[in-house]
Amino acid sequence: MDIEKNRANRQTEEDFSLRETLNRYARHKFLFLFTMLIAGAAAVGYLLLSTPLYRIQSSLVIKDEKKGESISLTLKELDFLDEQKIVDNEAEIIRSENIISKVVTRMNLNLGYYLPDQWGLYQPVFESSPIQLEIIKANPELYKEPLILQLGKDDMSIDPGGVKGRYGDTLNIFETARIVVRKSPLFSLPSPKMKVICSDPEATTQQLRKSISASTPSKNSSVLYVSMLHPSRTRGSAILKEIIHEYDQANIAEKRNQTDSIITLIEDRLALIGTQLKKLENKEETYKEEKGITFLSDDARSYLDQASNNNKELVDAEVQLTNLERIQEYVAESGTVVTPPNTSLNDPVLTNMITQLSQLEMDRQKAERKSGPMHPSVLSLKKQAEEMRSNLKKNIDLQQQGLSQRIQLLRQSQGRLSGSIGKVPASEKNLVELMREKSIRENIYSYLLEKREEASLSDASVFSKMRIIDAPYGSIKPVKPRKLVILGMALLAGLLIPVGIITLRDALNRKVNIRYVRENLGFSVMGHIPRMKRFEYVLPAGENIVSEQFRWMRTSIEKGNVDQTLKVILVTSPMDNDGKSFVSLNLAITFARWNRKVVLFDLDLRKQKLSSIYPTAPAASFISLLKGEIKDPTPLIRKIEKDGNVHILSGDMPLEGTQDILHQETLEALFTLLKKEYDYVIVNTPPFLYFTDTFHIESFSDLNLMVVRHRHTRIRLLEDMKHFIDRGSMKQPAVIYNDLPTNELFSRKQLKSYYHYQ
């Protein structure tokens, strides 16, 4: 039962706290309405002024064998320098500064043309621009401010500068800049005024590069999606198409440069081998003529054929060993992307290992740029690359050892053949040596001729490594700005801004509020005095909300005073202007209207507000009373309510006369007399945290009322007040909360009902 009861209590407290929080914000509904209207208007203005952007996109297939896209065997045979692309790299290449800058220059994307609309606002025009501007020579001033052109049928003027000229003339502006303005094929004069913005080509390149995105649908896909945002579907599609074309041409140009370099190298080698071969042929012919040798014997010819075959195998093994040494140089350096040279490898396993190592290093560099060098994924890729590099080195070492042994065996075989050739007659022996050398050169020459033909075929048939799936196209509707999102964010901001302002104000505010009083003081609230539309120091006797609250406090005190022991009510406050004099006076009047005999004893000797409202005793007499020189206070008491029983005991007192005049014996005698004559003695005292008077008087009171004022009393003073009360420095404390907004005390329906008048 206790658990259920505690749970119910907690639920009630949470509901109350939520209700209080909602009410705290609901009281500022006009602020919410205002900010939402402002935010909504700002959003609508932004949507009207912003330029709609369309999404321009295209999809490509990059021929990547690793991801399932490869060329046919026939094309491979024609393109012996085939180098498959890595899609992740191509995504960066297609939006590289080199490619984008060429497109910007070719299409003059750093020039923007604008025509005024019906509202006088300049709107961009693309294909329908009536003129075309060409920058012959630029300077920094040209890029700082737009050019305003006044167009005519045959001539125009340009501001700033007031330069005038005819279409097609070279015009000097900003001292050193030179431009040419020409009529476009669609020349017309929809408006005599036009604006042209000239931007720095480098800045335009960077801006366009940032707007382009290239991505793949999945890690194993060879499809590349390229997209960008642009105000014009047609112009944006043309720009993206030109970027893709430039990317394709750059790949083809790179491949042709490689092929041309190889052909040049082969041509140089062929020229050298051809010269050597021609010399050997002349030498062979001369030797045969001198020795009269026409045919070789069968043994000599057999030795010559064996030597030729052995030498061919030796050349092939030495070429393979040289290729392995070149690859070893690329593998040796750690932390770099391994790109195998254009060499012929007979081992597909070795080729596959090199490709895997290259991919691991590229993945590591990409992850390192994204996450940093010490990220676990980067360290893992680095470890995998080192293991692959180690395995690759071992594989190369093994193959080098095998080739070295094979070369050694072939050279030994060559030595044996040379010994066998030595057995033939000397004349044939020299001829065999000469023909063997000639055979070696012929084999090399034939090999180079074959490779030159392959390179020529490859150069003549450079194939694109890219295939366009979808040509660039634009979205039907603009994708930015997103109207619903903008409006939703504006309305949300209209809600959150007041919440933030109210929350921040409450967090920074060190003035009291009703929630703080209820949650932190720890003692009862005797009454709530609503804020008055028009302040009246003395409340009228009629029906009104404030008078009703005083009657409510009177009833509460009366119910707690059944045995008639509660006589002296002390009214004080933590600081000045909290309303304690107002509460003291009207509480006394409210008791008097209930046929209670009340005396209002004004002991706020520093600031006697009541003395300025009602006629009081002379200052000298009042001081004499407080000092004990006058024993009977009756002559000094004045009646202040014609139709009631309210009396006031007060007097004007100069500031210098307020020090040390309150004596306990005198006060005890005064309160004893007053309690005999009156039903209630209401004592108005100075702020008790400022002066000690209240602590002298408090020992004679039966009820102590602390008046705190909404958004006026400092919370720090309330904390000090609670500290004093918790120490037992003041008995039977209660709070009267003054100047509380009526909407925090009553609902709108209650305020409009016929029970309340104000």
CSV table of N, CA and C in Angstrom, one decimal, residues 307-429:
chain,number,residue,atom,x,y,z
A,307,ALA,N,72.1,-23.7,-80.5
A,307,ALA,CA,72.6,-22.5,-79.9
A,307,ALA,C,71.6,-21.4,-80.0
A,308,SER,N,70.9,-21.3,-81.1
A,308,SER,CA,69.9,-20.2,-81.3
A,308,SER,C,68.7,-20.4,-80.4
A,309,ASN,N,68.2,-21.6,-80.2
A,309,ASN,CA,67.1,-21.9,-79.3
A,309,ASN,C,67.5,-21.6,-77.9
A,310,ASN,N,68.7,-22.1,-77.5
A,310,ASN,CA,69.2,-21.9,-76.2
A,310,ASN,C,69.3,-20.4,-75.9
A,311,ASN,N,69.8,-19.6,-76.8
A,311,ASN,CA,70.0,-18.2,-76.6
A,311,ASN,C,68.7,-17.5,-76.5
A,312,LYS,N,67.7,-18.0,-77.3
A,312,LYS,CA,66.3,-17.3,-77.2
A,312,LYS,C,65.7,-17.5,-75.8
A,313,GLU,N,65.9,-18.8,-75.2
A,313,GLU,CA,65.4,-19.0,-73.9
A,313,GLU,C,66.2,-18.2,-72.8
A,314,LEU,N,67.5,-18.0,-73.1
A,314,LEU,CA,68.3,-17.2,-72.2
A,314,LEU,C,67.8,-15.7,-72.2
A,315,VAL,N,67.6,-15.2,-73.4
A,315,VAL,CA,67.1,-13.8,-73.5
A,315,VAL,C,65.8,-13.6,-72.7
A,316,ASP,N,64.8,-14.6,-72.9
A,316,ASP,CA,63.5,-14.5,-72.3
A,316,ASP,C,63.7,-14.6,-70.8
A,317,ALA,N,64.6,-15.4,-70.2
A,317,ALA,CA,64.8,-15.5,-68.8
A,317,ALA,C,65.4,-14.3,-68.2
A,318,GLU,N,66.3,-13.7,-69.0
A,318,GLU,CA,66.9,-12.4,-68.5
A,318,GLU,C,65.9,-11.3,-68.5
A,319,VAL,N,65.0,-11.3,-69.5
A,319,VAL,CA,64.0,-10.2,-69.5
A,319,VAL,C,63.1,-10.4,-68.3
A,320,GLN,N,62.6,-11.6,-68.0
A,320,GLN,CA,61.8,-11.9,-66.9
A,320,GLN,C,62.5,-11.4,-65.6
A,321,LEU,N,63.8,-11.7,-65.5
A,321,LEU,CA,64.5,-11.3,-64.3
A,321,LEU,C,64.6,-9.8,-64.1
A,322,THR,N,64.8,-9.1,-65.3
A,322,THR,CA,64.8,-7.7,-65.2
A,322,THR,C,63.5,-7.1,-64.8
A,323,ASN,N,62.4,-7.7,-65.3
A,323,ASN,CA,61.1,-7.2,-64.9
A,323,ASN,C,60.8,-7.4,-63.4
A,324,LEU,N,61.3,-8.5,-62.9
A,324,LEU,CA,61.1,-8.8,-61.4
A,324,LEU,C,61.9,-7.7,-60.6
A,325,GLU,N,63.1,-7.4,-61.1
A,325,GLU,CA,63.9,-6.4,-60.4
A,325,GLU,C,63.2,-5.0,-60.4
A,326,ARG,N,62.6,-4.7,-61.5
A,326,ARG,CA,61.8,-3.4,-61.6
A,326,ARG,C,60.6,-3.4,-60.7
A,327,ILE,N,59.9,-4.5,-60.6
A,327,ILE,CA,58.8,-4.6,-59.7
A,327,ILE,C,59.2,-4.5,-58.3
A,328,GLN,N,60.4,-5.1,-58.0
A,328,GLN,CA,60.9,-5.1,-56.6
A,328,GLN,C,61.2,-3.7,-56.1
A,329,GLU,N,61.6,-2.8,-57.0
A,329,GLU,CA,61.8,-1.4,-56.7
A,329,GLU,C,60.5,-0.8,-56.2
A,330,TYR,N,59.3,-1.1,-56.9
A,330,TYR,CA,58.1,-0.5,-56.5
A,330,TYR,C,57.6,-1.1,-55.2
A,331,VAL,N,57.9,-2.3,-54.9
A,331,VAL,CA,57.4,-3.0,-53.7
A,331,VAL,C,58.2,-2.6,-52.5
A,332,ALA,N,59.5,-2.2,-52.7
A,332,ALA,CA,60.4,-2.1,-51.6
A,332,ALA,C,60.0,-1.0,-50.6
A,333,GLU,N,59.4,0.2,-51.1
A,333,GLU,CA,59.1,1.3,-50.2
A,333,GLU,C,57.8,1.1,-49.5
A,334,SER,N,57.8,1.1,-48.2
A,334,SER,CA,56.5,0.9,-47.4
A,334,SER,C,55.7,2.1,-47.4
A,335,GLY,N,54.4,2.0,-47.3
A,335,GLY,CA,53.5,3.1,-47.2
A,335,GLY,C,53.1,3.8,-48.4
A,336,THR,N,53.5,3.3,-49.6
A,336,THR,CA,53.2,3.9,-50.9
A,336,THR,C,52.3,3.0,-51.7
A,337,VAL,N,51.5,3.6,-52.6
A,337,VAL,CA,50.6,2.8,-53.4
A,337,VAL,C,51.5,2.2,-54.5
A,338,VAL,N,51.4,0.8,-54.6
A,338,VAL,CA,52.2,0.1,-55.6
A,338,VAL,C,51.5,0.1,-56.9
A,339,THR,N,52.1,0.7,-57.9
A,339,THR,CA,51.6,0.6,-59.3
A,339,THR,C,52.6,-0.2,-60.2
A,340,PRO,N,52.2,-1.4,-60.6
A,340,PRO,CA,53.2,-2.2,-61.4
A,340,PRO,C,53.5,-1.5,-62.7
A,341,PRO,N,54.8,-1.6,-63.1
A,341,PRO,CA,55.2,-1.0,-64.4
A,341,PRO,C,54.6,-1.8,-65.5
A,342,ASN,N,54.7,-1.2,-66.7
A,342,ASN,CA,54.2,-1.8,-67.9
A,342,ASN,C,55.1,-2.9,-68.4
A,343,THR,N,55.1,-4.1,-67.7
A,343,THR,CA,56.0,-5.2,-68.0
A,343,THR,C,55.1,-6.5,-68.2
A,344,SER,N,55.7,-7.4,-68.9
A,344,SER,CA,55.0,-8.7,-69.1
A,344,SER,C,55.4,-9.7,-68.0
A,345,LEU,N,54.4,-10.2,-67.2
A,345,LEU,CA,54.7,-11.1,-66.2
A,345,LEU,C,54.0,-12.4,-66.6
A,346,ASN,N,54.8,-13.5,-66.4
A,346,ASN,CA,54.2,-14.9,-66.7
A,346,ASN,C,53.5,-15.5,-65.6
A,347,ASP,N,53.6,-14.9,-64.4
A,347,ASP,CA,52.9,-15.4,-63.2
A,347,ASP,C,51.7,-14.6,-62.8
A,348,PRO,N,50.5,-15.2,-63.0
A,348,PRO,CA,49.2,-14.5,-62.7
A,348,PRO,C,49.1,-14.3,-61.2
A,349,VAL,N,49.7,-15.2,-60.4
A,349,VAL,CA,49.6,-15.0,-58.9
A,349,VAL,C,50.3,-13.8,-58.5
A,350,LEU,N,51.5,-13.5,-59.0
A,350,LEU,CA,52.2,-12.3,-58.7
A,350,LEU,C,51.5,-11.1,-59.1
A,351,THR,N,50.9,-11.1,-60.3
A,351,THR,CA,50.1,-9.9,-60.7
A,351,THR,C,49.0,-9.7,-59.8
A,352,ASN,N,48.3,-10.7,-59.3
A,352,ASN,CA,47.1,-10.5,-58.4
A,352,ASN,C,47.6,-10.0,-57.1
A,353,MET,N,48.7,-10.5,-56.6
A,353,MET,CA,49.2,-10.0,-55.3
A,353,MET,C,49.6,-8.5,-55.4
A,354,ILE,N,50.2,-8.0,-56.5
A,354,ILE,CA,50.5,-6.6,-56.7
A,354,ILE,C,49.2,-5.8,-56.7
A,355,THR,N,48.2,-6.3,-57.4
A,355,THR,CA,46.9,-5.5,-57.4
A,355,THR,C,46.3,-5.4,-56.0
A,356,GLN,N,46.3,-6.5,-55.3
A,356,GLN,CA,45.8,-6.5,-53.9
A,356,GLN,C,46.5,-5.5,-53.0
A,357,LEU,N,47.9,-5.5,-53.1
A,357,LEU,CA,48.7,-4.6,-52.3
A,357,LEU,C,48.4,-3.1,-52.7
A,358,SER,N,48.2,-2.8,-54.0
A,358,SER,CA,47.8,-1.5,-54.4
A,358,SER,C,46.5,-1.1,-53.8
A,359,GLN,N,45.5,-2.0,-53.8
A,359,GLN,CA,44.2,-1.6,-53.3
A,359,GLN,C,44.2,-1.4,-51.8
A,360,LEU,N,45.0,-2.2,-51.1
A,360,LEU,CA,45.1,-2.1,-49.6
A,360,LEU,C,45.8,-0.7,-49.3
A,361,GLU,N,46.8,-0.3,-50.0
A,361,GLU,CA,47.4,1.0,-49.7
A,361,GLU,C,46.5,2.1,-50.0
A,362,MET,N,45.7,2.0,-51.1
A,362,MET,CA,44.8,3.1,-51.4
A,362,MET,C,43.7,3.2,-50.3
A,363,ASP,N,43.2,2.0,-49.9
A,363,ASP,CA,42.2,2.0,-48.9
A,363,ASP,C,42.7,2.6,-47.6
A,364,ARG,N,44.0,2.3,-47.3
A,364,ARG,CA,44.6,2.8,-46.0
A,364,ARG,C,44.7,4.4,-46.1
A,365,GLN,N,45.2,4.9,-47.2
A,365,GLN,CA,45.4,6.3,-47.4
A,365,GLN,C,44.0,7.0,-47.3
A,366,LYS,N,43.0,6.4,-47.9
A,366,LYS,CA,41.6,7.0,-47.8
A,366,LYS,C,41.1,7.0,-46.4
A,367,ALA,N,41.3,5.9,-45.7
A,367,ALA,CA,40.8,5.9,-44.3
A,367,ALA,C,41.6,6.8,-43.4
A,368,GLU,N,42.9,6.9,-43.7
A,368,GLU,CA,43.8,7.8,-42.9
A,368,GLU,C,43.4,9.3,-43.0
A,369,ARG,N,43.0,9.7,-44.3
A,369,ARG,CA,42.5,11.1,-44.5
A,369,ARG,C,41.2,11.3,-43.8
A,370,LYS,N,40.4,10.3,-43.6
A,370,LYS,CA,39.1,10.4,-43.0
A,370,LYS,C,39.1,10.3,-41.5
A,371,SER,N,39.9,9.4,-41.0
A,371,SER,CA,39.9,9.1,-39.5
A,371,SER,C,41.1,9.4,-38.8
A,372,GLY,N,42.3,9.6,-39.5
A,372,GLY,CA,43.5,9.9,-38.8
A,372,GLY,C,44.4,8.6,-38.8
A,373,PRO,N,45.7,8.8,-38.6
A,373,PRO,CA,46.7,7.7,-38.7
A,373,PRO,C,46.6,6.6,-37.6
A,374,MET,N,46.0,7.0,-36.5
A,374,MET,CA,45.9,6.0,-35.3
A,374,MET,C,44.6,5.4,-35.2
A,375,HIS,N,43.7,5.5,-36.1
A,375,HIS,CA,42.4,4.9,-36.0
A,375,HIS,C,42.6,3.4,-36.2
A,376,PRO,N,41.8,2.5,-35.4
A,376,PRO,CA,42.0,1.1,-35.5
A,376,PRO,C,41.8,0.5,-36.9
A,377,SER,N,40.9,1.1,-37.7
A,377,SER,CA,40.7,0.6,-39.1
A,377,SER,C,42.0,0.9,-40.0
A,378,VAL,N,42.6,2.1,-39.7
A,378,VAL,CA,43.8,2.4,-40.5
A,378,VAL,C,45.0,1.5,-40.1
A,379,LEU,N,45.1,1.2,-38.8
A,379,LEU,CA,46.1,0.3,-38.3
A,379,LEU,C,46.0,-1.1,-38.8
A,380,SER,N,44.7,-1.5,-38.9
A,380,SER,CA,44.4,-2.9,-39.5
A,380,SER,C,44.8,-3.0,-40.9
A,381,LEU,N,44.4,-1.9,-41.7
A,381,LEU,CA,44.8,-1.9,-43.1
A,381,LEU,C,46.3,-1.9,-43.3
A,382,LYS,N,46.9,-1.1,-42.5
A,382,LYS,CA,48.4,-1.0,-42.5
A,382,LYS,C,49.1,-2.3,-42.3
A,383,LYS,N,48.5,-3.0,-41.3
A,383,LYS,CA,49.1,-4.4,-41.0
A,383,LYS,C,48.9,-5.3,-42.1
A,384,GLN,N,47.6,-5.3,-42.7
A,384,GLN,CA,47.4,-6.2,-43.9
A,384,GLN,C,48.3,-5.9,-45.0
A,385,ALA,N,48.5,-4.6,-45.3
A,385,ALA,CA,49.4,-4.2,-46.4
A,385,ALA,C,50.9,-4.7,-46.1
A,386,GLU,N,51.3,-4.6,-44.9
A,386,GLU,CA,52.7,-5.0,-44.6
A,386,GLU,C,52.8,-6.5,-44.7
A,387,GLU,N,51.8,-7.3,-44.3
A,387,GLU,CA,51.8,-8.7,-44.5
A,387,GLU,C,51.8,-9.1,-46.0
A,388,MET,N,51.0,-8.4,-46.8
A,388,MET,CA,50.9,-8.6,-48.2
A,388,MET,C,52.3,-8.2,-48.9
A,389,ARG,N,52.9,-7.1,-48.4
A,389,ARG,CA,54.2,-6.7,-49.0
A,389,ARG,C,55.2,-7.7,-48.7
A,390,SER,N,55.2,-8.3,-47.4
A,390,SER,CA,56.2,-9.3,-47.1
A,390,SER,C,56.0,-10.6,-47.9
A,391,ASN,N,54.8,-11.0,-48.1
A,391,ASN,CA,54.5,-12.2,-48.9
A,391,ASN,C,55.0,-11.9,-50.4
A,392,LEU,N,54.7,-10.7,-50.9
A,392,LEU,CA,55.1,-10.4,-52.2
A,392,LEU,C,56.6,-10.4,-52.4
A,393,LYS,N,57.3,-9.9,-51.4
A,393,LYS,CA,58.8,-9.9,-51.5
A,393,LYS,C,59.3,-11.3,-51.5
A,394,LYS,N,58.7,-12.2,-50.7
A,394,LYS,CA,59.1,-13.6,-50.7
A,394,LYS,C,58.8,-14.2,-52.0
A,395,ASN,N,57.7,-13.9,-52.6
A,395,ASN,CA,57.4,-14.5,-53.9
A,395,ASN,C,58.4,-14.1,-55.0
A,396,ILE,N,58.7,-12.8,-54.9
A,396,ILE,CA,59.7,-12.2,-55.9
A,396,ILE,C,61.0,-12.9,-55.7
A,397,ASP,N,61.4,-13.0,-54.4
A,397,ASP,CA,62.7,-13.6,-54.2
A,397,ASP,C,62.8,-15.1,-54.7
A,398,LEU,N,61.7,-15.8,-54.5
A,398,LEU,CA,61.7,-17.2,-55.0
A,398,LEU,C,61.8,-17.2,-56.5
A,399,GLN,N,61.0,-16.4,-57.1
A,399,GLN,CA,61.1,-16.4,-58.6
A,399,GLN,C,62.4,-15.9,-59.1
A,400,GLN,N,63.1,-14.9,-58.4
A,400,GLN,CA,64.4,-14.5,-58.8
A,400,GLN,C,65.4,-15.6,-58.7
A,401,GLN,N,65.3,-16.4,-57.6
A,401,GLN,CA,66.2,-17.5,-57.4
A,401,GLN,C,66.0,-18.6,-58.5
A,402,GLY,N,64.7,-18.8,-58.9
A,402,GLY,CA,64.4,-19.8,-59.9
A,402,GLY,C,65.0,-19.3,-61.3
A,403,LEU,N,64.8,-18.1,-61.6
A,403,LEU,CA,65.2,-17.5,-62.9
A,403,LEU,C,66.8,-17.5,-62.9
A,404,SER,N,67.4,-17.2,-61.8
A,404,SER,CA,68.9,-17.1,-61.7
A,404,SER,C,69.4,-18.5,-62.0
A,405,GLN,N,68.8,-19.5,-61.4
A,405,GLN,CA,69.3,-20.9,-61.6
A,405,GLN,C,69.1,-21.3,-63.1
A,406,ARG,N,67.9,-20.9,-63.7
A,406,ARG,CA,67.6,-21.2,-65.1
A,406,ARG,C,68.6,-20.5,-66.0
A,407,ILE,N,68.9,-19.3,-65.7
A,407,ILE,CA,69.9,-18.5,-66.5
A,407,ILE,C,71.3,-19.2,-66.4
A,408,GLN,N,71.6,-19.7,-65.2
A,408,GLN,CA,72.9,-20.3,-65.1
A,408,GLN,C,73.0,-21.6,-65.9
A,409,LEU,N,71.9,-22.4,-65.8
A,409,LEU,CA,71.9,-23.6,-66.6
A,409,LEU,C,71.9,-23.3,-68.1
A,410,LEU,N,71.2,-22.3,-68.6
A,410,LEU,CA,71.2,-22.0,-70.0
A,410,LEU,C,72.6,-21.5,-70.4
A,411,ARG,N,73.3,-20.8,-69.5
A,411,ARG,CA,74.7,-20.4,-69.9
A,411,ARG,C,75.6,-21.5,-69.9
A,412,GLN,N,75.4,-22.5,-69.0
A,412,GLN,CA,76.3,-23.7,-69.0
A,412,GLN,C,76.0,-24.5,-70.3
A,413,SER,N,74.7,-24.6,-70.7
A,413,SER,CA,74.4,-25.2,-72.0
A,413,SER,C,75.0,-24.5,-73.2
A,414,GLN,N,75.0,-23.2,-73.1
A,414,GLN,CA,75.6,-22.4,-74.1
A,414,GLN,C,77.1,-22.6,-74.2
A,415,GLY,N,77.8,-22.8,-73.1
A,415,GLY,CA,79.2,-23.2,-73.1
A,415,GLY,C,79.5,-24.5,-73.7
A,416,ARG,N,78.6,-25.5,-73.4
A,416,ARG,CA,78.8,-26.8,-74.0
A,416,ARG,C,78.6,-26.8,-75.5
A,417,LEU,N,77.6,-26.0,-75.9
A,417,LEU,CA,77.4,-25.9,-77.4
A,417,LEU,C,78.6,-25.2,-78.1
A,418,SER,N,79.2,-24.2,-77.4
A,418,SER,CA,80.3,-23.5,-77.9
A,418,SER,C,81.5,-24.5,-78.1
A,419,GLY,N,81.6,-25.4,-77.1
A,419,GLY,CA,82.7,-26.4,-77.2
A,419,GLY,C,82.4,-27.4,-78.3
A,420,SER,N,81.2,-27.8,-78.5
A,420,SER,CA,80.8,-28.7,-79.6
A,420,SER,C,81.1,-28.0,-81.0
A,421,ILE,N,80.8,-26.7,-81.0
A,421,ILE,CA,81.0,-26.0,-82.3
A,421,ILE,C,82.5,-25.9,-82.6
A,422,GLY,N,83.3,-26.0,-81.5
A,422,GLY,CA,84.8,-25.9,-81.7
A,422,GLY,C,85.3,-27.2,-82.4
A,423,LYS,N,84.5,-28.3,-82.5
A,423,LYS,CA,85.0,-29.5,-83.1
A,423,LYS,C,84.9,-29.4,-84.7
A,424,VAL,N,84.0,-28.5,-85.2
A,424,VAL,CA,83.9,-28.4,-86.6
A,424,VAL,C,85.1,-27.7,-87.2
A,425,PRO,N,85.4,-27.8,-88.5
A,425,PRO,CA,86.5,-27.1,-89.1
A,425,PRO,C,86.5,-25.6,-88.7
A,426,ALA,N,87.7,-25.0,-88.6
A,426,ALA,CA,87.9,-23.7,-88.2
A,426,ALA,C,87.1,-22.7,-89.1
A,427,SER,N,87.1,-22.9,-90.4
A,427,SER,CA,86.3,-22.0,-91.3
A,427,SER,C,84.9,-22.0,-90.9
A,428,GLU,N,84.3,-23.3,-90.7
A,428,GLU,CA,82.9,-23.4,-90.4
A,428,GLU,C,82.6,-22.8,-89.0
A,429,LYS,N,83.6,-23.1,-88.1
A,429,LYS,CA,83.5,-22.6,-86.7
A,429,LYS,C,83.3,-21.1,-86.7
